[in-house]
mmCIF file of C-alpha atoms in Angstrom:
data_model
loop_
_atom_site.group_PDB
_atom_site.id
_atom_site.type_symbol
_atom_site.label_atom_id
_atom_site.label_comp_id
_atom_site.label_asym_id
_atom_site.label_seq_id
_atom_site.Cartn_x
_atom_site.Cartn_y
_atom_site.Cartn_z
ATOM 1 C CA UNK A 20 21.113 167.508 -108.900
ATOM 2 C CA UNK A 21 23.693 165.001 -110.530
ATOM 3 C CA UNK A 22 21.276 162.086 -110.688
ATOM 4 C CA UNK A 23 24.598 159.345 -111.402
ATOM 5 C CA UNK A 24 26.636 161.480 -109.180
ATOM 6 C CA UNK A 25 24.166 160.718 -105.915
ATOM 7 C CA UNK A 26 23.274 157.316 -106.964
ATOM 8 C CA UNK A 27 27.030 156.444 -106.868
ATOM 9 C CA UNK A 28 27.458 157.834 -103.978
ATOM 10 C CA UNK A 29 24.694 156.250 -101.974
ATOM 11 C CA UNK A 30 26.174 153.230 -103.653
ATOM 12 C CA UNK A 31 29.060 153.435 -102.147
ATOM 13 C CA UNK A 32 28.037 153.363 -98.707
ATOM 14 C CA UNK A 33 24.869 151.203 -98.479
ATOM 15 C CA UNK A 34 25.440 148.705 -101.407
ATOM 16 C CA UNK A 35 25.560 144.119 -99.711
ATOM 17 C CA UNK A 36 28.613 142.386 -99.904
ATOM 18 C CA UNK A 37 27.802 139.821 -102.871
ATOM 19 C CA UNK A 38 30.664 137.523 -104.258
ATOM 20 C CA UNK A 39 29.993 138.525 -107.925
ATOM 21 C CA UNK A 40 30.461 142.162 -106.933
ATOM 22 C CA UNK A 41 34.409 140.777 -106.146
ATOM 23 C CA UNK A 42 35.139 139.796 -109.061
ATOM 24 C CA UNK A 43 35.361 141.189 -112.910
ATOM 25 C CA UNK A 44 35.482 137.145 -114.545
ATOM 26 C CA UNK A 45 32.730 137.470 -117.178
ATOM 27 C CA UNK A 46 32.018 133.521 -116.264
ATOM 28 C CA UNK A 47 31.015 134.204 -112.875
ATOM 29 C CA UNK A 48 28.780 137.783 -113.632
ATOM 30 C CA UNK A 49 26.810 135.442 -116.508
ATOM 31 C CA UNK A 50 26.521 132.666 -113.854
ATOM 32 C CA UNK A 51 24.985 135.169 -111.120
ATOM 33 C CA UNK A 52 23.175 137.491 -113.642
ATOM 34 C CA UNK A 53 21.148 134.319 -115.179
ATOM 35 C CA UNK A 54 20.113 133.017 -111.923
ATOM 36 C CA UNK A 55 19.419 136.065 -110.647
ATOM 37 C CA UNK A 56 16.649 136.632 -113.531
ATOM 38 C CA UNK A 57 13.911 135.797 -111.914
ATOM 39 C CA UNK A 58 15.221 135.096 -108.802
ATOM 40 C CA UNK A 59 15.610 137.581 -105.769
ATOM 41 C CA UNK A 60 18.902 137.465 -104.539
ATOM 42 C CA UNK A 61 18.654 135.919 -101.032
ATOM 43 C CA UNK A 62 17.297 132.619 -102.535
ATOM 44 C CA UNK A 63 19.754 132.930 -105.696
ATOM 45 C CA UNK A 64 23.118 133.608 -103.429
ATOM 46 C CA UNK A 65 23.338 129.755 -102.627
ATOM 47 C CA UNK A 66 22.617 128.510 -106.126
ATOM 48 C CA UNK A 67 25.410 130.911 -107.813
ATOM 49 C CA UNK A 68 27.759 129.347 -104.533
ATOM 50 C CA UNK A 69 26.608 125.922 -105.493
ATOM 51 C CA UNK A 70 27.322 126.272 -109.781
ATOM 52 C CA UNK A 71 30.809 128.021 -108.978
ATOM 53 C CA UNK A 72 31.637 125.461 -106.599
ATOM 54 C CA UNK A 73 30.644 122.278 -108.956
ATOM 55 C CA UNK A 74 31.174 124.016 -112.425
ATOM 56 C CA UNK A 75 34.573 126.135 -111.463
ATOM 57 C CA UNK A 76 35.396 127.385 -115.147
ATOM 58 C CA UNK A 77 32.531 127.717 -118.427
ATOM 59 C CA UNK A 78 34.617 124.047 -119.659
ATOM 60 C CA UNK A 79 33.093 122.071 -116.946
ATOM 61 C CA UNK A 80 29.666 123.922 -117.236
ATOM 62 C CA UNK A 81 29.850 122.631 -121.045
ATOM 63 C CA UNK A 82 30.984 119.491 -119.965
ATOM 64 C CA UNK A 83 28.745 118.667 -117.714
ATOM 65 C CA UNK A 84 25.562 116.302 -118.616
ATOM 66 C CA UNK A 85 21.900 118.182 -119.024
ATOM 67 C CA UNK A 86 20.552 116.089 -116.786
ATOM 68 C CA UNK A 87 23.421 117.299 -113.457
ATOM 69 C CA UNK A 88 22.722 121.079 -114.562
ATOM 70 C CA UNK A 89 19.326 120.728 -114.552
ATOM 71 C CA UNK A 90 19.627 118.540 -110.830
ATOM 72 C CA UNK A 91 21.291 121.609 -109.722
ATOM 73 C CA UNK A 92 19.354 124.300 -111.006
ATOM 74 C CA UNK A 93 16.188 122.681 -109.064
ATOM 75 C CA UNK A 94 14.671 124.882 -107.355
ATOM 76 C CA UNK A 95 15.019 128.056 -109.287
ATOM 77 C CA UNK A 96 12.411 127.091 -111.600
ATOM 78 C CA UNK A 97 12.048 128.610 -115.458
ATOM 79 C CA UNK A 98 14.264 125.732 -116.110
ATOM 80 C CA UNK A 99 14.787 127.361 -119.728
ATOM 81 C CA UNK A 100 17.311 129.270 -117.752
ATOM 82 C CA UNK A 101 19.068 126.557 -116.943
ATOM 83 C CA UNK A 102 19.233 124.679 -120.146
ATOM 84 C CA UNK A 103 19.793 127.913 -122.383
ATOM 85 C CA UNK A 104 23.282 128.398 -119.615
ATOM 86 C CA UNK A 105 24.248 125.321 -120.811
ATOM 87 C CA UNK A 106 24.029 125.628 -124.465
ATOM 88 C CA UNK A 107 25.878 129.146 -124.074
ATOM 89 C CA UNK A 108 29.077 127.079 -122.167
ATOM 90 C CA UNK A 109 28.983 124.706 -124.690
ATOM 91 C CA UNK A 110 28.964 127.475 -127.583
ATOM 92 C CA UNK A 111 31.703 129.512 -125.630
ATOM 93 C CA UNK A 112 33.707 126.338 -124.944
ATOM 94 C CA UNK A 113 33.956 124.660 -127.753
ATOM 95 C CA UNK A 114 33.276 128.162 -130.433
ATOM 96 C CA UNK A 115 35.208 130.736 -128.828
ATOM 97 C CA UNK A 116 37.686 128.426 -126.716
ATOM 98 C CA UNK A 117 36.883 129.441 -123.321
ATOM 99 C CA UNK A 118 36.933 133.311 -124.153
ATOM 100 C CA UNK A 119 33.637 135.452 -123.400
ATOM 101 C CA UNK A 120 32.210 137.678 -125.587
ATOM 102 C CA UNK A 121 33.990 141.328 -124.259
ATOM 103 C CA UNK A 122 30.771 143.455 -125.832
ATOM 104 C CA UNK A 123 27.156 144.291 -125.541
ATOM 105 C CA UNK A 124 27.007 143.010 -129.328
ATOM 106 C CA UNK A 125 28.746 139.573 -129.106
ATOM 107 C CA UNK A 126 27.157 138.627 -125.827
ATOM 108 C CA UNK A 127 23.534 138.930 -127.426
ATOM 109 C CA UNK A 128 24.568 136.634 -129.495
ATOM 110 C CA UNK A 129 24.574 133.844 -126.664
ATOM 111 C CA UNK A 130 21.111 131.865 -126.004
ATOM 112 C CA UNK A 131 19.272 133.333 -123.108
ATOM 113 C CA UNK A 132 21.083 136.566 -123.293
ATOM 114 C CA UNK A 133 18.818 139.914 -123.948
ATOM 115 C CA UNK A 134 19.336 143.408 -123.433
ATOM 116 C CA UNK A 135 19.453 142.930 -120.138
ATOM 117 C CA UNK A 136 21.961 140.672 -119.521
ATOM 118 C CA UNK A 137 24.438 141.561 -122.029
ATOM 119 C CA UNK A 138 23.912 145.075 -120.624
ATOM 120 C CA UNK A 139 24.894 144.119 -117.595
ATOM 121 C CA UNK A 140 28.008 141.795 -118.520
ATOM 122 C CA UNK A 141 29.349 144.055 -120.758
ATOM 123 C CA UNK A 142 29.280 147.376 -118.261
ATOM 124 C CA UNK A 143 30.382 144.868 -115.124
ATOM 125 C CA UNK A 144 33.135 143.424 -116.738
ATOM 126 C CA UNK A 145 34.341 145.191 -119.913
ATOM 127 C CA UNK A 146 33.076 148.822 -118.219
ATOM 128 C CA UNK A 147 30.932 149.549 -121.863
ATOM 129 C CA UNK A 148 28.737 152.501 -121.351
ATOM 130 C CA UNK A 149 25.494 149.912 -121.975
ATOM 131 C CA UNK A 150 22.643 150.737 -119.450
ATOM 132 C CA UNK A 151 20.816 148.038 -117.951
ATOM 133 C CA UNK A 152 16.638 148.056 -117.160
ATOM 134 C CA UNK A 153 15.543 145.679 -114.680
ATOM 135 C CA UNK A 154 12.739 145.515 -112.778
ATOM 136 C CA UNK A 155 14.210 147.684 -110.140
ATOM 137 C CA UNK A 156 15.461 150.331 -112.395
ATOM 138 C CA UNK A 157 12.082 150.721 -114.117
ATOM 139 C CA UNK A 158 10.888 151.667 -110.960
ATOM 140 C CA UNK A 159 13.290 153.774 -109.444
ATOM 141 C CA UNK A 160 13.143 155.984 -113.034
ATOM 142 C CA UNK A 161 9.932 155.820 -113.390
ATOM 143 C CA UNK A 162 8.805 157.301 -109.770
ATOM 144 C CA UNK A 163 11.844 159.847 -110.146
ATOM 145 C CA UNK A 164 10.587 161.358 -113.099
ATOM 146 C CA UNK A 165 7.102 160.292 -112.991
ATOM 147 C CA UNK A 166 6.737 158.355 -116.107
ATOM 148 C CA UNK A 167 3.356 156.821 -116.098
ATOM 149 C CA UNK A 168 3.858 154.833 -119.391
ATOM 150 C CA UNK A 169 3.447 150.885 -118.687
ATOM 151 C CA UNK A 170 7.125 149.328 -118.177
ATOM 152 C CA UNK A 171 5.890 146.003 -119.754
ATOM 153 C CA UNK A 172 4.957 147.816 -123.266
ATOM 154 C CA UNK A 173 7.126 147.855 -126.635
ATOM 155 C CA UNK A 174 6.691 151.631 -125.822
ATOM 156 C CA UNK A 175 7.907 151.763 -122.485
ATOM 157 C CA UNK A 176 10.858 149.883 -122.759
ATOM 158 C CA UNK A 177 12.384 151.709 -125.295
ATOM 159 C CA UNK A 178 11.742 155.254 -123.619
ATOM 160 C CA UNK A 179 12.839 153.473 -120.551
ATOM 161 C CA UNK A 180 16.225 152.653 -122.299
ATOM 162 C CA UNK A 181 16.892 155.367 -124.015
ATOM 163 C CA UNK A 182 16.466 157.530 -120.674
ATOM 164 C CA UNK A 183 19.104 155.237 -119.007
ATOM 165 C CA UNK A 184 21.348 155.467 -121.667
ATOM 166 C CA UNK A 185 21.183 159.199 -121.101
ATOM 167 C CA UNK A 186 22.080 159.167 -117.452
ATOM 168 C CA UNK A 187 24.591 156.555 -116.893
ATOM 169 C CA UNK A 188 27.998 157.781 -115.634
ATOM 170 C CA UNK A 189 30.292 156.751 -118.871
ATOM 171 C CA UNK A 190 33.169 157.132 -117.173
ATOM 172 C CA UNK A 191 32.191 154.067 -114.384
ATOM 173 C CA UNK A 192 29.449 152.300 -115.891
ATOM 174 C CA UNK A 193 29.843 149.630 -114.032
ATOM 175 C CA UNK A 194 29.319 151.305 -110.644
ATOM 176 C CA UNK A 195 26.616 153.119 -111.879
ATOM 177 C CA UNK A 196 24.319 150.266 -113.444
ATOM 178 C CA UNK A 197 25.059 148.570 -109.999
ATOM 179 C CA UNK A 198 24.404 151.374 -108.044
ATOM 180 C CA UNK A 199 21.013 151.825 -109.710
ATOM 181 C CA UNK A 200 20.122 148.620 -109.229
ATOM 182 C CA UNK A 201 20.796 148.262 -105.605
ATOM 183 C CA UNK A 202 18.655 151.431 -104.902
ATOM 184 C CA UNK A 203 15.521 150.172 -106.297
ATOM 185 C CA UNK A 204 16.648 146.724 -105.255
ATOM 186 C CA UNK A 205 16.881 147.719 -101.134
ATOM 187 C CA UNK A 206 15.362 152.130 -101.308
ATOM 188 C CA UNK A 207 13.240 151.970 -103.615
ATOM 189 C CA UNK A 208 11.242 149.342 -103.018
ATOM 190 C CA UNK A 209 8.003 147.871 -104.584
ATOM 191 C CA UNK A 210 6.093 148.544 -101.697
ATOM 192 C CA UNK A 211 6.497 150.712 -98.733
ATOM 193 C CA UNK A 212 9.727 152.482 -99.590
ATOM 194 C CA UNK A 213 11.207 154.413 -96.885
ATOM 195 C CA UNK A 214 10.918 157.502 -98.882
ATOM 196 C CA UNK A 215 11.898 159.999 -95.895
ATOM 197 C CA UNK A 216 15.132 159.048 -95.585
ATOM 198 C CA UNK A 217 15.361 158.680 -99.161
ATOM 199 C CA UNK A 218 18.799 161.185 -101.302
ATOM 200 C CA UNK A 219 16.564 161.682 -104.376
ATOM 201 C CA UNK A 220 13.186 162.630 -102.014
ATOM 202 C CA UNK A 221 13.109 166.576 -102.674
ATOM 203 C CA UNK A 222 13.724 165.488 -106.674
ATOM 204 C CA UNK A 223 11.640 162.628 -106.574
ATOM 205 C CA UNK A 224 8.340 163.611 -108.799
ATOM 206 C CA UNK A 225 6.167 160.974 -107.647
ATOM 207 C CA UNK A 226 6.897 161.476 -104.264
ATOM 208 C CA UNK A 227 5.898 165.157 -104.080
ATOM 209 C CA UNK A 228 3.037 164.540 -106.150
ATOM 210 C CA UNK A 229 2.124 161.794 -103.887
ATOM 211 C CA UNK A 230 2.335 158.965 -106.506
ATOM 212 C CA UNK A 231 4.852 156.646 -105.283
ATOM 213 C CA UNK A 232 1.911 153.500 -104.719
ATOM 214 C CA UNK A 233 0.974 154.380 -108.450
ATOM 215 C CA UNK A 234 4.679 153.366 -110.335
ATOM 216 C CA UNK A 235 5.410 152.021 -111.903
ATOM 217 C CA UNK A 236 2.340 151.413 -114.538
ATOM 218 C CA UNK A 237 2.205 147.706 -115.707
ATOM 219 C CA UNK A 238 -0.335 146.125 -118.157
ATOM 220 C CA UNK A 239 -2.255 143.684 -116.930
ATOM 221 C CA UNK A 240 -1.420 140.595 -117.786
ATOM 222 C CA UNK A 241 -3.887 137.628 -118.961
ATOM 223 C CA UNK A 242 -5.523 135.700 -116.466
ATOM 224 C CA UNK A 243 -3.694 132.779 -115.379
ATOM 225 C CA UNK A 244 -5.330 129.029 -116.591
ATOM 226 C CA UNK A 245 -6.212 126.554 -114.543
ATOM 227 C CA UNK A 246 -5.189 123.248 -114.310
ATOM 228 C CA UNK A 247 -5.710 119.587 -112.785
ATOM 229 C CA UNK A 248 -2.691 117.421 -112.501
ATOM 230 C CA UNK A 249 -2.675 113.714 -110.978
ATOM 231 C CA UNK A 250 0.428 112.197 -109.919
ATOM 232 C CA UNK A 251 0.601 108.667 -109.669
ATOM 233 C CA UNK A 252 3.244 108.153 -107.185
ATOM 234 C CA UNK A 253 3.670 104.054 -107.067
ATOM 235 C CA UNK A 254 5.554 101.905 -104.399
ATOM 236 C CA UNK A 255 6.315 97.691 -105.145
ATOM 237 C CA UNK A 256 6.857 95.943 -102.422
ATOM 238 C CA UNK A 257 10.557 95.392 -103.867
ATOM 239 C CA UNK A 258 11.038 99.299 -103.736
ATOM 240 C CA UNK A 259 10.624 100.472 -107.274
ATOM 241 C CA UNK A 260 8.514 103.176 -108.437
ATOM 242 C CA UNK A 261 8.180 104.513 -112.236
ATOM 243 C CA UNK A 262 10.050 108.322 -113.094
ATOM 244 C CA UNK A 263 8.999 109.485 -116.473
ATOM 245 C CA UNK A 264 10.733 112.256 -118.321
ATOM 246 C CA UNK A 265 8.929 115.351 -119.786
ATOM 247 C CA UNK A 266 9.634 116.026 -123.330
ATOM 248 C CA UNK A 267 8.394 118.842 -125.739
ATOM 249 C CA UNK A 268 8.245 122.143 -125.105
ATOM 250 C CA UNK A 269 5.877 123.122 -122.666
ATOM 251 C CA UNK A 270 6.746 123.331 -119.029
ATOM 252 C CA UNK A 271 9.215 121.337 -116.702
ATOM 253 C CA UNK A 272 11.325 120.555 -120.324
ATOM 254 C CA UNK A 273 13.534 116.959 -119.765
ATOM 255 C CA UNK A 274 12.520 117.328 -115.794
ATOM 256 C CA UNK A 275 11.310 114.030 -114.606
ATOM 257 C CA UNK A 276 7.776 113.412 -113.008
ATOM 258 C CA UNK A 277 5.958 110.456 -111.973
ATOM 259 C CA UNK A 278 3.193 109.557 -114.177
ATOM 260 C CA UNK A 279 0.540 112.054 -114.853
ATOM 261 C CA UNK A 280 -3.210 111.996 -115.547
ATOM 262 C CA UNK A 281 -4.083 115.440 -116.041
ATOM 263 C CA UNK A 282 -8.114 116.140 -115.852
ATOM 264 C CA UNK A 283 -10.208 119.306 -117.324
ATOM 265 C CA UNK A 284 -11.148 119.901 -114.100
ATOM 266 C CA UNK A 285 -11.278 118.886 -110.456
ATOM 267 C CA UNK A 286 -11.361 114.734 -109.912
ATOM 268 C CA UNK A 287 -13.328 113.224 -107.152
ATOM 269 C CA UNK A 288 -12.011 109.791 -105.921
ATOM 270 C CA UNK A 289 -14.777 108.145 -107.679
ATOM 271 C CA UNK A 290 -13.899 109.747 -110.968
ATOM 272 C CA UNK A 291 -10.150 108.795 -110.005
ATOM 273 C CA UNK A 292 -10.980 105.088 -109.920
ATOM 274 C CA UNK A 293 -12.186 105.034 -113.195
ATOM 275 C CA UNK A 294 -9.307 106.809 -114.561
ATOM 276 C CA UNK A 295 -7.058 104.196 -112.431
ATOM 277 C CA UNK A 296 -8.580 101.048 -113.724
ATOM 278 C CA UNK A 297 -8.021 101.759 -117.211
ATOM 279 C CA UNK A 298 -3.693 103.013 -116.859
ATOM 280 C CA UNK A 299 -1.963 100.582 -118.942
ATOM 281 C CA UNK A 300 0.655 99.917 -116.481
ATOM 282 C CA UNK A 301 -2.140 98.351 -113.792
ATOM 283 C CA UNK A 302 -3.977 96.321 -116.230
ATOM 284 C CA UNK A 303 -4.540 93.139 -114.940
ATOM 285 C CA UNK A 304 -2.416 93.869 -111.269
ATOM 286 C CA UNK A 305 -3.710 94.113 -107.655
ATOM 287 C CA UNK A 306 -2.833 97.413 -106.137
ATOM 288 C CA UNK A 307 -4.048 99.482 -102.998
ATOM 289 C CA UNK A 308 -4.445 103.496 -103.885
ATOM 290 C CA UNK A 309 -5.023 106.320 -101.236
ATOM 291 C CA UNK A 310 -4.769 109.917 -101.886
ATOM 292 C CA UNK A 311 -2.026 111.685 -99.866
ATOM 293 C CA UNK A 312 -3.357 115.094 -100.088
ATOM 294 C CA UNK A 313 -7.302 116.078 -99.928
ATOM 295 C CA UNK A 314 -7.242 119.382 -100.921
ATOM 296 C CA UNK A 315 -5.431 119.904 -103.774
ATOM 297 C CA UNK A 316 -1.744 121.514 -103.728
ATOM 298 C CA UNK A 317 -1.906 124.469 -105.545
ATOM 299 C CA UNK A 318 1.426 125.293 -107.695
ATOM 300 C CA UNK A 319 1.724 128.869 -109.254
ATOM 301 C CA UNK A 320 3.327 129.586 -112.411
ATOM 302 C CA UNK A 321 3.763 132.900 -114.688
ATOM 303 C CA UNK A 322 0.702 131.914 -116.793
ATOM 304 C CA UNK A 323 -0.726 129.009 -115.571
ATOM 305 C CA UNK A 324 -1.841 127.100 -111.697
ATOM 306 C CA UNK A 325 -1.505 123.832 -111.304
ATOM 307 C CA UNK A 326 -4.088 122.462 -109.317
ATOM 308 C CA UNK A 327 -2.295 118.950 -107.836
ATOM 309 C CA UNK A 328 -3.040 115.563 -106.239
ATOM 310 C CA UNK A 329 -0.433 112.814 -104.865
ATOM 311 C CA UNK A 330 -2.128 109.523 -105.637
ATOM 312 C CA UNK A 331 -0.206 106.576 -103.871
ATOM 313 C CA UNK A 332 -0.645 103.256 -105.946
ATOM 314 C CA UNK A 333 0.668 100.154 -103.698
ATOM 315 C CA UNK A 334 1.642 97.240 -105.975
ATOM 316 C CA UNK A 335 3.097 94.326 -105.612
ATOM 317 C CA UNK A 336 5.059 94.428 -108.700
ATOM 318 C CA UNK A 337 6.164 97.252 -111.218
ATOM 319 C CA UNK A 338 7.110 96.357 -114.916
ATOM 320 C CA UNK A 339 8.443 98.542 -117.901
ATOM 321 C CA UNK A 340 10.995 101.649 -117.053
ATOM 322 C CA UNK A 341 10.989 101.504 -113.110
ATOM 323 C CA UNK A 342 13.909 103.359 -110.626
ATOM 324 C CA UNK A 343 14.717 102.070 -106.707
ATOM 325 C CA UNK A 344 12.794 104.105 -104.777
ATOM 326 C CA UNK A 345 16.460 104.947 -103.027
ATOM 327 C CA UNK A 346 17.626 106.722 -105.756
ATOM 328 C CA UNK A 347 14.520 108.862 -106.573
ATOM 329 C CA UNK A 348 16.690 112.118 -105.280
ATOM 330 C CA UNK A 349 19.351 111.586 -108.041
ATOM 331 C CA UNK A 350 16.943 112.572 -110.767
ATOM 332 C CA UNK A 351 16.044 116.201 -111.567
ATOM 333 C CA UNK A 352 12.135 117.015 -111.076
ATOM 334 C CA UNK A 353 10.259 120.701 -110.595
ATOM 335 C CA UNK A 354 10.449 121.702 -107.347
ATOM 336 C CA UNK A 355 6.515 120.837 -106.529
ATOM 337 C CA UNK A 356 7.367 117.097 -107.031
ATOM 338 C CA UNK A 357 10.552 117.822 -105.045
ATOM 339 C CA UNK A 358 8.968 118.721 -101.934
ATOM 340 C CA UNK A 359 6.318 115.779 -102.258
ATOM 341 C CA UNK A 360 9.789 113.518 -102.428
ATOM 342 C CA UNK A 361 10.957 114.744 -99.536
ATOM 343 C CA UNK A 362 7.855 115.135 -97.188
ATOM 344 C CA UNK A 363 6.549 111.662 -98.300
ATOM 345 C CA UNK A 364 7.772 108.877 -96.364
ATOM 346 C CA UNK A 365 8.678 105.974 -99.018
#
């Protein structure tokens, strides 16, 4: 069996109708492929509409102010993304004058650009024979062949690449990586792949040998820490509250927040209080405080959970660094924050 042949072909008669698929602009494929790492397409199709739509060439993209790209990004999360997008428009802007890198080579060279990536640019738009290995076409190789070696090893992904590198079609790269992609993407799915009406089911090892549930083997990754965040969300009775900007380089990087008091563990209101009375902005102030949420919102990231609590500080009067409450949507904050904005009632 002609493994590129038949994953063409299937291709060509099952693969969606995305917008980046229409076009060959090496601006719009880096747009969609960045957002799209990470990202499952049906929540990333709006966001790639959204950047084309306010950032129509890489010169506005490098442009544009951290703080927009960011505001427009939110959502997505790994904001590193987001801010490593912008420092490649500004490099091929203002470096290269507007002109993409045309090979695997030059395109690693831009920030937030792997194998991956660059794979896929250069093979979408330049047609280079470069395979690409996603998450989807680790799986799809590894359950056609039965290759039990864990995808997330230094081991794995070079077999992985060098065995894609063997099969793609060199003549149509750029169908093929796509094609591959979409099978494991909507065939050959994580979990309960319809395998009977699969074209590669008589070939497929690990579904004769009754292994499908078992591939693709990942390492386990460390257990993810826990953690206790406390918002302090306040509200003067002339509409003000307090925004504060995240700097350094752990999560939520130049995202805004309002201020935090972050505990080794979980805080009863008691505790809270004490914690309260000593914050240098209340010194000395009457306020009213109520907890919006009892049990704690629990926020889920790669390595960490954030265990969080809304705390609602009434005050008559805010001084230092404050924002009108009205314009609290203009700023760009993680998306847990977001949804407390907009289910809150200020």
């Amino acid at each position: 069996m002609n493994f590129s042949k038949n994953i063409t072909h299937w291709y060509s008669n099952n693969k969606r109708d995305l917008p980046w698929r229409r076009t060959k602009n090496p601006y719009h494929i880096w747009l969609s492929e960045i957002i799209l790492q990470q990202t499952q397409v049906n929540q990333g199709l709006p966001f790639y509409e959204a950047f084309v739509n306010h950032f129509p060439s890489v010169f506005h993209l490098a442009e544009a102010k951290e703080a927009e790209v960011l505001k427009l990004w939110q959502g997505l999360g790994y904001y590193s993304r987001a801010r490593n997008l912008h420092a490649s428009a500004k490099y091929v802007a203002n470096e290269l004058q507007g002109a993409f890198p045309n090979n695997y080579k030059d395109l690693l060279k831009l920030k937030g650009v792997g194998d991956y990536t660059a794979s896929a640019i250069a093979s979408f738009c330049f047609n280079e024979p470069t395979a690409v290995v996603d998450g989807n076409v680790y799986r799809v190789l590894s359950r056609y062949f039965a290759i039990d070696t864990p995808i997330n090893s230094s081991k794995g992904s070079k077999e992985f690449k060098s065995l894609a590198q063997e099969l793609i079609d060199k003549k149509n790269p750029s169908e093929y990586n796509q094609a591959i992609m979409e099978f494991g993407a909507i065939q050959c799915k994580p979990k309960n792949p319809d395998c009977l009406a699969c074209v590669f089911k008589d070939a497929c090892v690990a579904f004769n040998e009754n292994r499908i549930d078992a591939l693709p083997v990942k390492i386990k990754s460390a257990k993810a820490k826990k953690k206790y965040f406390n918002f302090l969300v306040f509200v003067s009775e002339d509409g003000k509250t307090i925004l504060e900007q995240r700097e350094g380089k752990g999560i939520w990087q130049n995202l805004y927040q309002f201020p935090l008091i972050e505990t080794p563990s979980d805080i009863t209101e008691t505790a809270f209080q004490e914690h309260l009375s000593s914050h240098t902005i209340l010194k000395g102030q009457d306020y009213k405080w109520s907890l919006y949420n009892k049990d704690a919102i629990v926020h889920k990231l790669s390595h960490q959970h954030l265990y969080t609590r809304f705390w609602i500080i009434n005050i008559k009067e805010l001084k230092g660094q404050t924002i009108p409450i009205n314009s609290i949507r203009d700023y760009a904050v993680p998306i847990l924050i977001g949804n407390f904005i907009e289910q809150f009632n200020f």
